Backbone as a printed PyTorch tensor [residue, N CA C, xyz], in Angstrom:
tensor([[[ -77.2700,   49.3980,  237.5310],
         [ -77.9600,   48.5410,  236.5730],
         [ -78.8280,   49.3860,  235.6500]],

        [[ -78.7640,   49.1360,  234.3640],
         [ -79.5650,   49.8940,  233.4080],
         [ -81.0290,   49.5190,  233.5360]],

        [[ -81.8820,   50.5210,  233.3830],
         [ -83.3240,   50.2910,  233.4000],
         [ -83.7480,   49.7620,  232.0430]],

        [[ -84.6110,   48.7610,  232.0530],
         [ -85.0590,   48.2060,  230.7820],
         [ -86.1690,   49.0610,  230.1830]],

        [[ -86.3970,   48.8370,  228.9120],
         [ -87.4980,   49.4740,  228.2100],
         [ -88.8080,   48.9360,  228.7760]],

        [[ -89.7910,   49.8130,  228.9270],
         [ -91.1150,   49.4000,  229.3900],
         [ -92.0700,   49.4630,  228.2030]],

        [[ -92.7000,   48.3420,  227.9000],
         [ -93.7280,   48.2850,  226.8730],
         [ -95.0700,   48.5490,  227.5420]],

        [[ -95.6920,   49.6650,  227.1760],
         [ -96.9650,   50.0680,  227.7980],
         [ -98.1340,   49.3910,  227.0850]],

        [[ -98.0510,   48.0670,  226.9790],
         [ -99.0590,   47.3200,  226.2270],
         [ -99.0160,   45.8560,  226.6460]],

        [[-100.1550,   45.2030,  226.5440],
         [-100.1680,   43.7530,  226.7560],
         [-100.4700,   43.0180,  225.4510]],

        [[-100.3600,   43.7350,  224.3310],
         [-100.6200,   43.1350,  223.0260],
         [ -99.6520,   41.9840,  222.7670]],

        [[-100.1710,   40.7550,  222.5980],
         [ -99.2600,   39.6330,  222.3250],
         [ -98.4850,   39.8120,  221.0330]],

        [[ -99.0640,   40.5090,  220.0620],
         [ -98.3540,   40.7280,  218.8000],
         [ -97.1700,   41.6730,  219.0080]],

        [[ -97.3600,   42.7510,  219.7460],
         [ -96.2300,   43.6670,  220.0050],
         [ -95.1450,   42.9730,  220.8160]],

        [[ -95.5460,   42.1700,  221.7850],
         [ -94.5610,   41.4340,  222.5880],
         [ -93.7230,   40.5330,  221.6800]],

        [[ -94.3760,   39.7590,  220.8170],
         [ -93.6460,   38.8460,  219.9190],
         [ -92.7180,   39.6140,  218.9780]],

        [[ -93.1890,   40.7440,  218.4640],
         [ -92.3600,   41.5140,  217.5390],
         [ -91.1590,   42.1270,  218.2530]],

        [[ -91.3550,   42.6360,  219.4620],
         [ -90.2180,   43.1920,  220.2160],
         [ -89.2080,   42.1020,  220.5580]],

        [[ -89.6930,   40.9040,  220.8660],
         [ -88.7860,   39.7970,  221.1740],
         [ -87.8760,   39.4750,  219.9970]],

        [[ -88.3590,   39.6910,  218.7710],
         [ -87.5340,   39.4640,  217.5750],
         [ -86.2790,   40.3340,  217.5920]],

        [[ -86.3780,   41.5060,  218.2150],
         [ -85.2740,   42.4640,  218.2010],
         [ -84.2580,   42.2240,  219.3120]],

        [[ -84.5370,   41.2500,  220.1810],
         [ -83.6160,   40.9090,  221.2870],
         [ -83.3390,   42.1090,  222.1940]],

        [[ -84.3800,   42.9160,  222.4180],
         [ -84.2720,   44.0740,  223.3150],
         [ -84.8120,   43.6710,  224.6800]],

        [[ -84.0890,   44.0410,  225.7270],
         [ -84.5470,   43.7720,  227.0830],
         [ -85.7170,   44.7110,  227.4040]],

        [[ -86.8890,   44.1410,  227.6710],
         [ -88.0420,   44.9860,  227.9930],
         [ -88.9480,   44.2990,  229.0010]],

        [[ -89.7380,   45.1170,  229.6640],
         [ -90.7450,   44.6340,  230.6050],
         [ -92.1100,   45.0950,  230.1120]],

        [[ -93.1260,   44.3700,  230.4900],
         [ -94.4970,   44.7250,  230.1130],
         [ -95.1780,   45.3870,  231.3010]],

        [[ -95.7020,   46.5750,  231.0670],
         [ -96.4500,   47.3080,  232.0910],
         [ -97.6020,   48.0220,  231.3780]],

        [[ -98.7250,   47.3320,  231.1910],
         [ -99.8360,   47.9250,  230.4280],
         [-100.3740,   49.1900,  231.0890]],

        [[-100.8090,   50.1250,  230.2570],
         [-101.3540,   51.3830,  230.7890],
         [-102.7420,   51.1910,  231.3700]],

        [[-103.4890,   50.2350,  230.8290],
         [-104.8700,   49.9670,  231.2780],
         [-105.7740,   51.1860,  231.2350]],

        [[-105.5020,   52.1280,  230.3320],
         [-106.4040,   53.2720,  230.2130],
         [-107.6290,   52.8740,  229.4010]],

        [[-108.7190,   53.5400,  229.6770],
         [-109.9720,   53.2800,  228.9770],
         [-109.9570,   54.0710,  227.6680]],

        [[-109.9860,   53.3650,  226.5470],
         [-109.9130,   54.0150,  225.2400],
         [-111.2820,   54.2190,  224.5950]],

        [[-112.3170,   54.2420,  225.3820],
         [-113.6680,   54.3860,  224.8290],
         [-114.0970,   55.8360,  224.6210]],

        [[-113.2410,   56.7630,  224.9700],
         [-113.5570,   58.1810,  224.8260],
         [-113.7350,   58.5460,  223.3480]],

        [[-114.8000,   59.2670,  223.0510],
         [-115.0480,   59.7240,  221.6720],
         [-114.2050,   60.9700,  221.4060]],

        [[-113.4700,   60.9490,  220.3110],
         [-112.6050,   62.0690,  219.9500],
         [-112.8990,   62.4780,  218.5120]],

        [[-112.9740,   63.7590,  218.2850],
         [-113.2050,   64.2640,  216.9370],
         [-111.8500,   64.6590,  216.3310]],

        [[-111.0640,   63.6360,  215.9780],
         [-109.7200,   63.8550,  215.4580],
         [-109.5310,   63.0830,  214.1550]],

        [[-108.6100,   63.5600,  213.3420],
         [-108.2180,   62.8120,  212.1500],
         [-107.4690,   61.5470,  212.5820]],

        [[-107.4150,   60.5240,  211.7370],
         [-106.8350,   59.2460,  212.1520],
         [-105.4460,   59.3180,  212.7800]],

        [[-104.5060,   60.0370,  212.1760],
         [-103.1520,   60.0990,  212.7470],
         [-103.1850,   60.7720,  214.1110]],

        [[-103.9300,   61.8570,  214.2350],
         [-104.0230,   62.5610,  215.5180],
         [-104.6850,   61.6850,  216.5800]],

        [[-105.6720,   60.8970,  216.1620],
         [-106.3760,   59.9920,  217.0650],
         [-105.4120,   58.9500,  217.6430]],

        [[-104.6570,   58.2960,  216.7650],
         [-103.7080,   57.2710,  217.2130],
         [-102.6070,   57.8900,  218.0620]],

        [[-102.1660,   59.0770,  217.6860],
         [-101.1190,   59.7490,  218.4600],
         [-101.6250,   60.1270,  219.8550]],

        [[-102.8690,   60.5760,  219.9410],
         [-103.4670,   60.9380,  221.2300],
         [-103.3990,   59.7530,  222.1970]],

        [[-103.8210,   58.5620,  221.7130],
         [-103.8650,   57.3980,  222.6020],
         [-102.4760,   56.8630,  222.9320]],

        [[-101.5570,   56.9030,  221.9800],
         [-100.1860,   56.4610,  222.2710],
         [ -99.5690,   57.3540,  223.3530]],

        [[ -99.7850,   58.6510,  223.2270],
         [ -99.2580,   59.6040,  224.2140],
         [ -99.8870,   59.3650,  225.5890]],

        [[-101.2060,   59.1840,  225.6360],
         [-101.9000,   58.9360,  226.9100],
         [-101.3520,   57.6910,  227.5990]],

        [[-101.1350,   56.6300,  226.8270],
         [-100.6070,   55.3850,  227.3980],
         [ -99.2070,   55.6020,  227.9750]],

        [[ -98.3520,   56.2860,  227.2130],
         [ -96.9740,   56.5150,  227.6660],
         [ -96.9480,   57.3540,  228.9430]],

        [[ -97.7280,   58.4060,  228.9890],
         [ -97.7480,   59.2930,  230.1590],
         [ -98.2930,   58.5610,  231.3810]],

        [[ -99.3200,   57.7520,  231.1880],
         [ -99.8930,   56.9900,  232.3090],
         [ -98.8620,   56.0390,  232.9120]],

        [[ -98.1580,   55.3070,  232.0730],
         [ -97.1520,   54.3710,  232.5790],
         [ -95.9660,   55.1370,  233.1640]],

        [[ -95.6470,   56.2880,  232.5840],
         [ -94.5630,   57.1150,  233.0960],
         [ -94.7790,   57.5840,  234.5270]],

        [[ -96.0350,   57.6880,  234.9460],
         [ -96.3430,   58.0550,  236.3450],
         [ -95.8340,   56.9830,  237.3050]],

        [[ -95.8380,   55.7390,  236.8540],
         [ -95.4170,   54.6200,  237.6970],
         [ -93.9510,   54.2620,  237.5060]],

        [[ -93.4070,   54.5900,  236.3410],
         [ -92.0300,   54.2190,  235.9940],
         [ -91.2710,   55.4370,  235.4630]],

        [[ -91.0790,   56.4870,  236.2980],
         [ -90.4930,   57.7370,  235.8010],
         [ -89.0360,   57.6400,  235.3570]],

        [[ -88.3050,   56.6390,  235.8170],
         [ -86.8920,   56.5130,  235.4520],
         [ -86.6820,   55.6790,  234.1900]],

        [[ -87.6910,   54.9290,  233.8060],
         [ -87.5760,   54.0440,  232.6410],
         [ -87.9320,   54.7600,  231.3440]],

        [[ -87.4390,   54.1900,  230.2600],
         [ -87.8760,   54.6080,  228.9310],
         [ -89.1510,   53.8310,  228.6280]],

        [[ -90.2240,   54.5630,  228.4020],
         [ -91.5260,   53.9610,  228.1320],
         [ -91.7520,   53.9550,  226.6240]],

        [[ -92.2690,   52.8420,  226.1120],
         [ -92.6760,   52.7730,  224.7160],
         [ -94.1620,   52.4460,  224.6690]],

        [[ -94.9220,   53.3020,  223.9940],
         [ -96.3550,   53.0760,  223.8240],
         [ -96.7000,   53.2470,  222.3530]],

        [[ -97.7230,   52.5290,  221.9360],
         [ -98.1510,   52.6130,  220.5400],
         [ -99.6560,   52.4590,  220.4610]],

        [[-100.2110,   52.9760,  219.3910],
         [-101.6220,   52.7780,  219.1100],
         [-101.7640,   52.5360,  217.6180]],

        [[-102.4590,   51.4650,  217.2720],
         [-102.6700,   51.1090,  215.8750],
         [-104.1500,   51.1920,  215.5520]],

        [[-104.4540,   51.8740,  214.4660],
         [-105.8460,   51.9620,  214.0210],
         [-105.9220,   51.6160,  212.5380]],

        [[-107.1040,   51.2660,  212.1390],
         [-107.4240,   51.0670,  210.7310],
         [-108.3170,   52.2390,  210.3370]],

        [[-108.0580,   52.8240,  209.1860],
         [-108.8720,   53.9570,  208.7370],
         [-109.2500,   53.7700,  207.2760]],

        [[-110.5280,   53.9030,  207.0140],
         [-110.9980,   53.9490,  205.6340],
         [-111.5120,   55.3600,  205.4120]],

        [[-110.8840,   56.0630,  204.4740],
         [-111.0970,   57.4950,  204.3220],
         [-110.8080,   58.1060,  205.6960]],

        [[-111.7360,   58.8280,  206.3120],
         [-111.4520,   59.3450,  207.6520],
         [-112.2360,   58.6040,  208.7300]],

        [[-112.7970,   57.4380,  208.3690],
         [-113.4900,   56.6050,  209.3510],
         [-112.4610,   55.7870,  210.1190]],

        [[-112.4120,   55.9780,  211.4230],
         [-111.4580,   55.2670,  212.2650],
         [-112.0960,   53.9800,  212.7620]],

        [[-111.3960,   52.8750,  212.5250],
         [-111.8620,   51.5770,  212.9830],
         [-110.8920,   51.0640,  214.0380]],

        [[-111.2920,   51.1550,  215.2700],
         [-110.4790,   50.6160,  216.3560],
         [-110.8400,   49.1640,  216.5720]],

        [[-110.7940,   48.7280,  217.8150],
         [-111.1940,   47.3600,  218.1460],
         [-112.7190,   47.3000,  218.1950]],

        [[-113.3050,   46.2780,  217.5810],
         [-114.7710,   46.1780,  217.5700],
         [-115.3440,   45.9470,  218.9690]],

        [[-116.5690,   46.4300,  219.1600],
         [-117.2580,   46.2590,  220.4530],
         [-117.8350,   44.8550,  220.5870]],

        [[-118.2710,   44.2830,  219.4660],
         [-118.9100,   42.9700,  219.4750],
         [-118.8600,   42.3940,  218.0590]],

        [[-119.4810,   41.2220,  217.8680],
         [-119.4420,   40.5740,  216.5460],
         [-120.1580,   41.3940,  215.4750]],

        [[-121.2300,   42.0760,  215.8550],
         [-121.9270,   42.9300,  214.8800],
         [-121.0300,   44.0640,  214.4050]],

        [[-120.2730,   44.6380,  215.3380],
         [-119.3410,   45.7110,  214.9900],
         [-118.2240,   45.1580,  214.1020]],

        [[-117.7670,   43.9340,  214.3920],
         [-116.7580,   43.2830,  213.5400],
         [-117.2950,   43.1220,  212.1230]],

        [[-118.5420,   42.6740,  212.0170],
         [-119.1580,   42.4820,  210.6990],
         [-119.2100,   43.8130,  209.9420]],

        [[-119.6410,   44.8730,  210.6250],
         [-119.7390,   46.2040,  210.0100],
         [-118.3800,   46.6440,  209.4630]],

        [[-117.3270,   46.4480,  210.2730],
         [-115.9860,   46.8660,  209.8540],
         [-115.4950,   46.0800,  208.6440]],

        [[-115.6390,   44.7650,  208.6980],
         [-115.1490,   43.9390,  207.5930],
         [-115.9420,   44.1850,  206.3140]],

        [[-117.2290,   44.4640,  206.4520],
         [-118.0460,   44.8090,  205.2880],
         [-117.5740,   46.1330,  204.6770]],

        [[-117.1960,   47.0810,  205.5270],
         [-116.6900,   48.3730,  205.0470],
         [-115.3590,   48.1990,  204.3050]],

        [[-114.4890,   47.3190,  204.8100],
         [-113.1660,   47.1180,  204.2090],
         [-113.2140,   46.2630,  202.9460]],

        [[-114.2820,   45.4900,  202.7700],
         [-114.4170,   44.5640,  201.6540],
         [-114.2770,   45.2650,  200.2990]],

        [[-113.3290,   44.7770,  199.4810],
         [-113.1420,   45.3050,  198.1290],
         [-112.5200,   46.6850,  198.0800]],

        [[-111.9420,   47.1270,  199.1860],
         [-111.3930,   48.4920,  199.2510],
         [-109.9580,   48.4920,  199.7930]],

        [[-109.3140,   49.6250,  199.6060],
         [-107.9910,   49.8490,  200.1910],
         [-108.1550,   50.7650,  201.3940]],

        [[-107.5470,   50.3790,  202.4960],
         [-107.6070,   51.1850,  203.7140],
         [-106.1910,   51.4160,  204.2310]],

        [[-106.0920,   52.2890,  205.2220],
         [-104.8020,   52.5860,  205.8430],
         [-104.7380,   51.9390,  207.2140]],

        [[-103.5620,   51.4450,  207.5560],
         [-103.2700,   51.0480,  208.9300],
         [-102.2240,   52.0390,  209.4300]],

        [[-102.5310,   52.6770,  210.5420],
         [-101.6500,   53.7060,  211.1040],
         [-101.2300,   53.2730,  212.5010]],

        [[ -99.9360,   53.2590,  212.7310],
         [ -99.4190,   53.0330,  214.0810],
         [ -98.6570,   54.2710,  214.5010]],

        [[ -99.0790,   54.8580,  215.6080],
         [ -98.3400,   55.9600,  216.2180],
         [ -97.5570,   55.4060,  217.3970]],

        [[ -96.3210,   55.8260,  217.5030],
         [ -95.4360,   55.3450,  218.5620],
         [ -94.9250,   56.5260,  219.3720]],

        [[ -94.7860,   56.2980,  220.6700],
         [ -94.2440,   57.3230,  221.5620],
         [ -93.1750,   56.6910,  222.4440]],

        [[ -92.0220,   57.3460,  222.5100],
         [ -90.9900,   57.0280,  223.5010],
         [ -91.0010,   58.1610,  224.5170]],

        [[ -91.0690,   57.7940,  225.7960],
         [ -91.2280,   58.8000,  226.8550],
         [ -90.3730,   58.4300,  228.0590]],

        [[ -89.6200,   59.4210,  228.5550],
         [ -88.9010,   59.2680,  229.8130],
         [ -89.1680,   60.5220,  230.6310]],

        [[ -89.9190,   60.3370,  231.6960],
         [ -90.3360,   61.4710,  232.5180],
         [ -89.1480,   62.1560,  233.1860]],

        [[ -88.2380,   61.3680,  233.7240],
         [ -87.0950,   61.9070,  234.4680],
         [ -86.2160,   62.8060,  233.5970]],

        [[ -85.9850,   62.4060,  232.3560],
         [ -85.1080,   63.1820,  231.4630],
         [ -85.8910,   64.0570,  230.4850]],

        [[ -87.2060,   64.1160,  230.6680],
         [ -88.0720,   64.9510,  229.8380],
         [ -87.9120,   64.6480,  228.3350]],

        [[ -87.9340,   63.3630,  228.0310],
         [ -87.8260,   62.9240,  226.6300],
         [ -89.2080,   62.5110,  226.1450]],

        [[ -89.5940,   63.0670,  225.0210],
         [ -90.8650,   62.6930,  224.3940],
         [ -90.6560,   62.7080,  222.8890]],

        [[ -90.6460,   61.5310,  222.3000],
         [ -90.4680,   61.3970,  220.8570],
         [ -91.6720,   60.6670,  220.2800]],

        [[ -92.2480,   61.2220,  219.2430],
         [ -93.4350,   60.6340,  218.6360],
         [ -93.2040,   60.4670,  217.1350]],

        [[ -93.6960,   59.3590,  216.5890],
         [ -93.5970,   59.1170,  215.1480],
         [ -94.7630,   58.2180,  214.7350]],

        [[ -94.9600,   58.0960,  213.4350],
         [ -96.0270,   57.2190,  212.9630],
         [ -95.6600,   56.5990,  211.6210]],

        [[ -96.3650,   55.5180,  211.3150],
         [ -96.1780,   54.8140,  210.0430],
         [ -97.5490,   54.4910,  209.4720]],

        [[ -97.6660,   54.6550,  208.1470],
         [ -98.9040,   54.2930,  207.4500],
         [ -98.6060,   53.1570,  206.4700]],

        [[ -99.5230,   52.2130,  206.3980],
         [ -99.4490,   51.1370,  205.4170],
         [-100.8090,   51.0300,  204.7460]],

        [[-100.8050,   50.8610,  203.4390],
         [-102.0550,   50.7370,  202.6860],
         [-102.3170,   49.2630,  202.3990]],

        [[-103.5140,   48.8220,  202.7380],
         [-103.8800,   47.4070,  202.6230],
         [-105.1450,   47.2930,  201.7800]],

        [[-105.0950,   46.4090,  200.7680],
         [-106.2660,   46.1710,  199.9240],
         [-106.8590,   44.8040,  200.2530]],

        [[-108.1610,   44.8020,  200.5110],
         [-108.8910,   43.5790,  200.8400],
         [-109.7300,   43.1930,  199.6210]],

        [[-109.7500,   41.8950,  199.2900],
         [-110.5880,   41.4840,  198.1660],
         [-112.0700,   41.5720,  198.5580]],

        [[-112.9210,   41.3990,  197.6050],
         [-114.3640,   41.4910,  197.8580],
         [-114.7990,   40.2840,  198.6910]],

        [[-115.4120,   40.5590,  199.8350],
         [-115.8660,   39.5040,  200.7440],
         [-117.3740,   39.3500,  200.6340]],

        [[-117.8400,   38.1070,  200.6200],
         [-119.2840,   37.9120,  200.6760],
         [-119.7000,   37.7090,  202.1350]],

        [[-120.9940,   37.6340,  202.3940],
         [-121.4910,   37.5130,  203.7740],
         [-120.9310,   36.2780,  204.4740]],

        [[-120.8320,   35.1590,  203.7370],
         [-120.2970,   33.9390,  204.3460],
         [-118.8290,   34.0790,  204.7260]],

        [[-118.0330,   34.7400,  203.8610],
         [-116.6200,   34.9780,  204.1820],
         [-116.5040,   35.7240,  205.5050]],

        [[-117.2990,   36.7780,  205.6460],
         [-117.2300,   37.6210,  206.8410],
         [-117.7020,   36.8450,  208.0650]],

        [[-118.8550,   36.1840,  207.9620],
         [-119.3970,   35.4380,  209.1100],
         [-118.4520,   34.3140,  209.5470]],

        [[-117.9270,   33.5620,  208.5680],
         [-116.9950,   32.4750,  208.9050],
         [-115.7600,   32.9970,  209.6170]],

        [[-115.2150,   34.0990,  209.1220],
         [-114.0180,   34.6640,  209.7570],
         [-114.3210,   35.0960,  211.1930]],

        [[-115.4200,   35.7920,  211.3870],
         [-115.7830,   36.2740,  212.7250],
         [-116.0320,   35.1160,  213.6800]],

        [[-116.6980,   34.0640,  213.1940],
         [-117.0350,   32.9320,  214.0650],
         [-115.8370,   32.0540,  214.4130]],

        [[-114.8020,   32.0700,  213.5900],
         [-113.6490,   31.1940,  213.8250],
         [-112.4300,   31.9260,  214.3810]],

        [[-112.5020,   33.2530,  214.4920],
         [-111.3380,   34.0340,  214.9340],
         [-111.7610,   35.0780,  215.9470]],

        [[-110.8310,   35.4370,  216.8220],
         [-111.0960,   36.5200,  217.7700],
         [-110.8600,   37.8430,  217.0470]],

        [[-111.9310,   38.5250,  216.7160],
         [-111.8260,   39.8000,  216.0050],
         [-111.8830,   40.9870,  216.9530]],

        [[-112.1880,   40.7430,  218.2300],
         [-112.4450,   41.8390,  219.1600],
         [-111.1830,   42.4990,  219.7060]],

        [[-110.0300,   41.8650,  219.5310],
         [-108.7960,   42.4720,  220.0630],
         [-107.9100,   43.0480,  218.9630]],

        [[-108.5200,   43.2820,  217.7830],
         [-107.7310,   43.7790,  216.6570],
         [-108.4150,   44.9680,  215.9960]],

        [[-107.6470,   46.0230,  215.7740],
         [-108.1780,   47.1820,  215.0540],
         [-108.6610,   46.7380,  213.6850]],

        [[-109.8450,   47.1890,  213.3070],
         [-110.3960,   46.8210,  212.0100],
         [-110.9660,   45.4250,  211.9490]],

        [[-110.9350,   44.6920,  213.0620],
         [-111.5390,   43.3580,  213.2110],
         [-110.7950,   42.2470,  212.4780]],

        [[-109.5360,   42.4720,  212.0790],
         [-108.8020,   41.3960,  211.4220],
         [-107.3410,   41.3920,  211.8510]],

        [[-106.7380,   40.2180,  211.7340],
         [-105.3070,   40.0660,  211.9500],
         [-104.6700,   39.5830,  210.6620]],

        [[-103.7250,   40.3340,  210.1580],
         [-103.1010,   39.9960,  208.8700],
         [-102.2260,   38.7500,  208.9780]],

        [[-101.7590,   38.4510,  210.1950],
         [-100.8420,   37.3320,  210.3770],
         [-101.5520,   35.9760,  210.4220]],

        [[-102.8690,   35.9700,  210.4500],
         [-103.6290,   34.7260,  210.5090],
         [-104.3630,   34.4410,  209.2100]],

        [[-105.5110,   33.7760,  209.3320],
         [-106.2730,   33.3390,  208.1710],
         [-106.7150,   34.5030,  207.2800]],

        [[-106.9320,   35.6720,  207.8520],
         [-107.4180,   36.8000,  207.0500],
         [-106.4500,   37.1640,  205.9240]],

        [[-105.2070,   36.7250,  206.0340],
         [-104.2190,   37.0210,  204.9880],
         [-104.6740,   36.5330,  203.6070]],

        [[-105.5450,   35.5070,  203.5650],
         [-106.0330,   35.0270,  202.2630],
         [-106.9250,   36.0530,  201.5770]],

        [[-107.4000,   37.0410,  202.3260],
         [-108.2670,   38.0790,  201.7670],
         [-107.5120,   39.3710,  201.4220]],

        [[-106.2120,   39.3990,  201.6620],
         [-105.4060,   40.5900,  201.3820],
         [-104.7970,   40.4530,  199.9970]],

        [[-105.1370,   41.3870,  199.1110],
         [-104.6130,   41.3060,  197.7470],
         [-103.3840,   42.1820,  197.5260]],

        [[-103.1810,   43.1940,  198.3840],
         [-102.0250,   44.0650,  198.1990],
         [-101.6900,   44.7710,  199.5090]],

        [[-100.3820,   44.9370,  199.7450],
         [ -99.8950,   45.7320,  200.8760],
         [ -98.8790,   46.7050,  200.3230]],

        [[ -99.0650,   47.9750,  200.6280],
         [ -98.1100,   48.9990,  200.2200],
         [ -97.5780,   49.6400,  201.4960]],

        [[ -96.3870,   49.2000,  201.9120],
         [ -95.8030,   49.7060,  203.1520],
         [ -95.3380,   48.5600,  204.0340]],

        [[ -95.1750,   48.8430,  205.3010],
         [ -94.6120,   47.8940,  206.2590],
         [ -95.6390,   46.8530,  206.7120]],

        [[ -95.3250,   45.5960,  206.4520],
         [ -96.1940,   44.4910,  206.8830],
         [ -96.3490,   44.4790,  208.4050]],

        [[ -95.2320,   44.6660,  209.1160],
         [ -95.2770,   44.6050,  210.5810],
         [ -96.1080,   45.7330,  211.1790]],

        [[ -96.2220,   46.8370,  210.4610],
         [ -97.0860,   47.9190,  210.9100],
         [ -98.5320,   47.4330,  211.0280]],

        [[ -98.9460,   46.5940,  210.0870],
         [-100.3170,   46.0790,  210.0970],
         [-100.5250,   45.1610,  211.3060]],

        [[ -99.4550,   44.5610,  211.8030],
         [ -99.5340,   43.7360,  213.0090],
         [ -99.4970,   44.5890,  214.2800]],

        [[ -99.1330,   45.8580,  214.1570],
         [ -99.1500,   46.7430,  215.3220],
         [ -97.8140,   47.3070,  215.7460]],

        [[ -96.7310,   46.9940,  215.0080],
         [ -95.4280,   47.5500,  215.3660],
         [ -94.5160,   47.5950,  214.1440]],

        [[ -94.3690,   48.7730,  213.5270],
         [ -93.4630,   48.8820,  212.3720],
         [ -92.0160,   48.7520,  212.8430]],

        [[ -91.4520,   47.5690,  212.6630],
         [ -90.1600,   47.2440,  213.2790],
         [ -89.0230,   48.1680,  212.8550]],

        [[ -88.9290,   48.4760,  211.5820],
         [ -87.8260,   49.3180,  211.1130],
         [ -87.8860,   50.7060,  211.7400]],

        [[ -89.0610,   51.3330,  211.7110],
         [ -89.2120,   52.6580,  212.3180],
         [ -88.9820,   52.5790,  213.8200]],

        [[ -89.5290,   51.5570,  214.4650],
         [ -89.3190,   51.3920,  215.9040],
         [ -87.8260,   51.3610,  216.2180]],

        [[ -87.0780,   50.5270,  215.4920],
         [ -85.6700,   50.3360,  215.8040],
         [ -84.8630,   51.6120,  215.5990]],

        [[ -85.1530,   52.3500,  214.5320],
         [ -84.4520,   53.6250,  214.3020],
         [ -84.7450,   54.6150,  215.4220]],

        [[ -86.0060,   54.7240,  215.7960],
         [ -86.3900,   55.6530,  216.8770],
         [ -85.8070,   55.2090,  218.2180]],

        [[ -85.8160,   53.9210,  218.4730],
         [ -85.2850,   53.3740,  219.7270],
         [ -83.7990,   53.7010,  219.8730]],

        [[ -83.0180,   53.4930,  218.8120],
         [ -81.5820,   53.7960,  218.8550],
         [ -81.3590,   55.2880,  219.1310]],

        [[ -82.1470,   56.1320,  218.4960],
         [ -82.0010,   57.5720,  218.6720],
         [ -82.3030,   57.9810,  220.1270]],

        [[ -83.3890,   57.4590,  220.6610],
         [ -83.7900,   57.8260,  222.0250],
         [ -82.8270,   57.2320,  223.0460]],

        [[ -82.3720,   55.9970,  222.8330],
         [ -81.4140,   55.3740,  223.7600],
         [ -80.1490,   56.2230,  223.8770]],

        [[ -79.7160,   56.8270,  222.7690],
         [ -78.4990,   57.6470,  222.8140],
         [ -78.7160,   58.9090,  223.6440]],

        [[ -79.9400,   59.3780,  223.7520],
         [ -80.2350,   60.5530,  224.5840],
         [ -80.2390,   60.2240,  226.0760]],

        [[ -80.5420,   58.9730,  226.3900],
         [ -80.6450,   58.5650,  227.7840],
         [ -79.3140,   58.1380,  228.3540]],

        [[ -78.5040,   57.4310,  227.5480],
         [ -77.2070,   56.9190,  228.0470],
         [ -76.1700,   58.0060,  228.1380]]])
């Protein structure tokens, strides 16, 4: 019996996006603590965490193909991960207001048994219109901002504040589907 792909994440958005592709997969979150302070550029930062997640799950599932990803929001070189609290959400949304920022998703495919490690990333540029204090407070009070990098979800109400997207929309949700699928096909051919 073929081993299914292991998604090293419990992100409901990644689960929904993977389901679109009709790929057989199981969920096995890495549960690593991502609170460690790192002095890295945004792409290196996201790649570090994607790799850590894949390796951690690979310890438990060495025969499976592990897929891990990390999505961050970056304005200039300021990395905005998941907010700690509502005040942190406010700070992030105020920073993004009226500006263009990058959303970066780093992806890792890892199979410990066959010594496969493939890493890639996607950047998308997102422009947010100018938000006033009420816009920010209302959004924070009516939406869960704590489980999303940059304190917003593009697939929900916050979309009314997005004036431009340059790049992959699904990347902003946490999984660039086209890049994922190309990488997945390539890695699957190495395993079979």
